[in-house]
Amino acid sequence: HDAEDAFQATFLILARKGSSIHQRESVGGWLYQVAYRVAVKARTNSVRRQARERKAEFTPPADPLLDMNLKELRAVLYEELHRMPEKYRAPLVLCYLEEKTQEEAARQLGWTKGAVKGRLDRGRDHLRARLRRRGLDLSMGLFVAALAQESVSAMGLSTLADATVKVGILVARGKTATPGLISASVAALVQGVGKTMVCSKIKLATVFFLAIGAGTMGLGVLRHQLWAAKPAATQGTSAQRQTRQDQGQPTANEHSPDSVRVSGIVFDPDGRPLPGAKLYLGPTNPNQPAFPVRAITGKDGRFVFTFAQSELDRTARKDSKGQVLAMVEGFGSDWTTIDLAAKDAELTLRLGKDVPINGRILNQDGWPVAGVQVRITGASAYPDRNLNDVLEDFRLGRSDKLNQSAHNWMGPLPGQAVTTGADGRIRLAGFGSDRIVWLHIEGPGIVAGGLKALTRPGEPIDLHRKDRFHGATFDYVAQTSRPVRGIVRDKTTHKPVAGVEISGISFPVKKVISDAEGRYEVLGLPKSERYDLQVRPANGQPYFAGWLRLSDSPGLNPLVANIELASASLVLRGRVTDQATGQPVPGAHVDYHALFPNPNIDKVSSLDMPHSEAMTGTDGTFSLAVLPGPGVVGATAPQPESYRPALITPKSQQEFFNHRLTGTGNTEAILRTAAGDDSMGFIVQQNYHALVLLDPDEQAAGLTRDLVLEPACTLQGSIVGPDGKPMTGVSAFGLTWRGSETLETDRFTVRGLNPQRARGLLFLQKEKGLGAYMDVRGIDSGPLKIQLRPCGSVSGRIVDRDGQPVPGMDLRIGGAGLSNLGQNHPLTTGKDGRFRVDGLVAGANYWIRSPAPQVLAEFVVESGQNQDLGDIRDKVKENP
């Protein structure tokens, strides 16, 4: 009862006097002081009451003498704990009072396990030294027994917490507590302790609920008084959570399978731990540069925070990569990449010197343009290279070297979206020095587009293909744009349709949404022979999406293009679920395509590439416009590597459609749609996590199809060189469903495998001329051991129909996925029509393509050997 009274009194004092807490992060330390004083007061009152009532406490112990000694010893221990520095007190409380392991304490405090162990040992020695000065010399066993907290029954926790919350609300509002909610002893404790503290009525009831929510985790008063005693290194966690709550952001649950925990340290340019650095998570939506602070470093430069993968931009979830950025005003930021599948990341970030960007946006007449929105789409650092060498790679088109050495931040920097004033000027800071900043501009009357700035002084640098890098101070002359405007209507009723998204395909213009009257206007398009726009109805609207293609007309006046959307004759409803858990998958992208040959596709609308798409809700449900006849519905989850790629075999297709699709070109790799030409009329099966075929008739009613996502398989592996020793710095393609990465160690993980589908893995150590290629499936047993071998080469001669050499022909050699590793080689035939390419990985499938484009030859090279293809006839030259 005394413990319960002390518990209530502690938080009621907080409700009355919380304005004395100058920072919300210090609520834990403040509560500790209050709880200690309340406990001392409660103990004094109890002694007086017992003396007055002459009643002795009756507790039948197993060993009365030991019980008595421990009670007295605990009182001394708690008094000495109260006086200890927080960095020693916190691990003692967590590991002995709360019985946490050192790993659990490290996670809670944001320290390493070694730091917890060291401070626990030093704290224990420090405490024993204090006790010796008081004449107490404890053995280890008695020391641990004295610190150990008896288990406290959870019975009545809910009732006690509810009562404390109710009276706390009243107190925080300046009202009198209802009789019966608190006892006379609680009121006496509040009054007694309150006289010794700075008093003023709390203004922010939020602090009360933050504290009471955590305080109800345990009822032992001595646990409560030390619950929030954390070092400055973890203050960022509280700041992060509160900031996200203030901005309406979700707070991640550390125990959620979707959560990732990030901790680490931030240094200044001189290598000293940097307090007050703000940590951000990316990539985020590039149109929303104001994203929340995730953590703030403490006095020792450390930070820790947890987030849910669903908070990231869809691109990051597909690549299974997130990013963390550290910023402090006046310094150049630093950022790094984290593996979302690892679930726990320990980072080191080092800020540098900063070179601000100062620019001016002008129109073609040389006048400043006001109202231009400038946002950052990314920044690239090359920590191991000279920036002049990087620019030379850009000039020569060495994409492989650029991809391997780039350290990219994908998205805006916090607070760095600006709008030009009457002078057309912009100022951006925080990127550091010798870095490339990628910007996007859009404004009245000018073409929207990207420009690149270097964070170093100097004149603009012009590269190939009219590519230009501006210095840190620059003038940018923007071209005059041509708007496209019109009205979106229902094709049948001719009523306006609101909420339809129109965006550019070939040009990076801002997407617009049709208003209540169906009107839209796309700005920032350059004058062109053709304008391609994407039209996407809002989620759940029964219309088909597609492309709007417009031809140009003379002048720069607005181009008028009204859009008619065809409503669905059939609506498909369904649900996307996880096969393993049976739970819905929210945020999954679902789309429908009619398959060739479906004659109903011509009835849809005037849009090219007609299809429908939707996003699943929190319950995993969706609805789509569909057509009678053969079609396919596919789903892609926001966590791509968690599920296996979809696969509908040609045999399954034939069986489903009763052999009516014979000869359509459908394979286990692609499905041919009924819309579009040969280059755009296909969907790639492995881009989906589930595909379902359907063939409804025109009278189908209540059409439903559910899509089930199956868990993916993973494989572990390692890489060795020809001598059998581990190899590092190897570039790998195929570890995830797309993209490539450079491995820092000799270990790798293949994710997102389907047991029924083979995936090609390609490894390349380009500097040493070593590589390897192999096909794997999810059913393969691991771990894999990849041994690199010398690369091979290919040579040949291009000839015309008369067998004469074709000099100066631009060719391209590549293969499935190999362009991501710099293996998509541009080459030009010599005077004798000959060519040669080195550094090709043995076992991989390659092709040579002409500018037509046309595949001239396909081949596989052997390790250390040259594959001479001889004379290759150019069929375009052969049949002009």
Short mmCIF file of C-alpha atoms in Angstrom, two decimals, residues 644-650 652 668-669 685 710-711 713 752-759 776-780:
data_model
loop_
_atom_site.label_atom_id
_atom_site.label_comp_id
_atom_site.label_asym_id
_atom_site.label_seq_id
_atom_site.Cartn_x
_atom_site.Cartn_y
_atom_site.Cartn_z
CA ARG A 644 8.89 -14.55 -53.95
CA PRO A 645 8.48 -13.30 -57.54
CA ALA A 646 5.34 -14.41 -59.34
CA LEU A 647 5.35 -17.20 -61.90
CA ILE A 648 2.65 -18.38 -64.29
CA THR A 649 4.09 -21.10 -66.50
CA PRO A 650 3.10 -21.39 -70.18
CA SER A 652 -0.70 -23.04 -66.67
CA GLU A 668 7.31 -17.68 -67.90
CA ALA A 669 9.26 -14.42 -68.20
CA GLN A 685 6.32 -11.58 -64.40
CA GLU A 710 4.19 -16.41 -50.69
CA PRO A 711 7.26 -15.90 -48.48
CA CYS A 713 13.54 -17.93 -49.98
CA GLY A 752 13.46 -12.81 -52.77
CA LEU A 753 13.94 -16.16 -54.52
CA ASN A 754 11.16 -18.27 -55.99
CA PRO A 755 11.91 -22.03 -55.84
CA GLN A 756 10.33 -22.47 -59.28
CA ARG A 757 12.21 -19.65 -60.98
CA ALA A 758 15.94 -19.49 -61.70
CA ARG A 759 17.79 -16.25 -61.06
CA VAL A 776 20.22 -20.32 -58.46
CA ARG A 777 16.77 -21.26 -57.19
CA GLY A 778 15.15 -21.00 -53.79
CA ILE A 779 15.28 -24.77 -53.40
CA ASP A 780 19.08 -24.81 -53.70
#
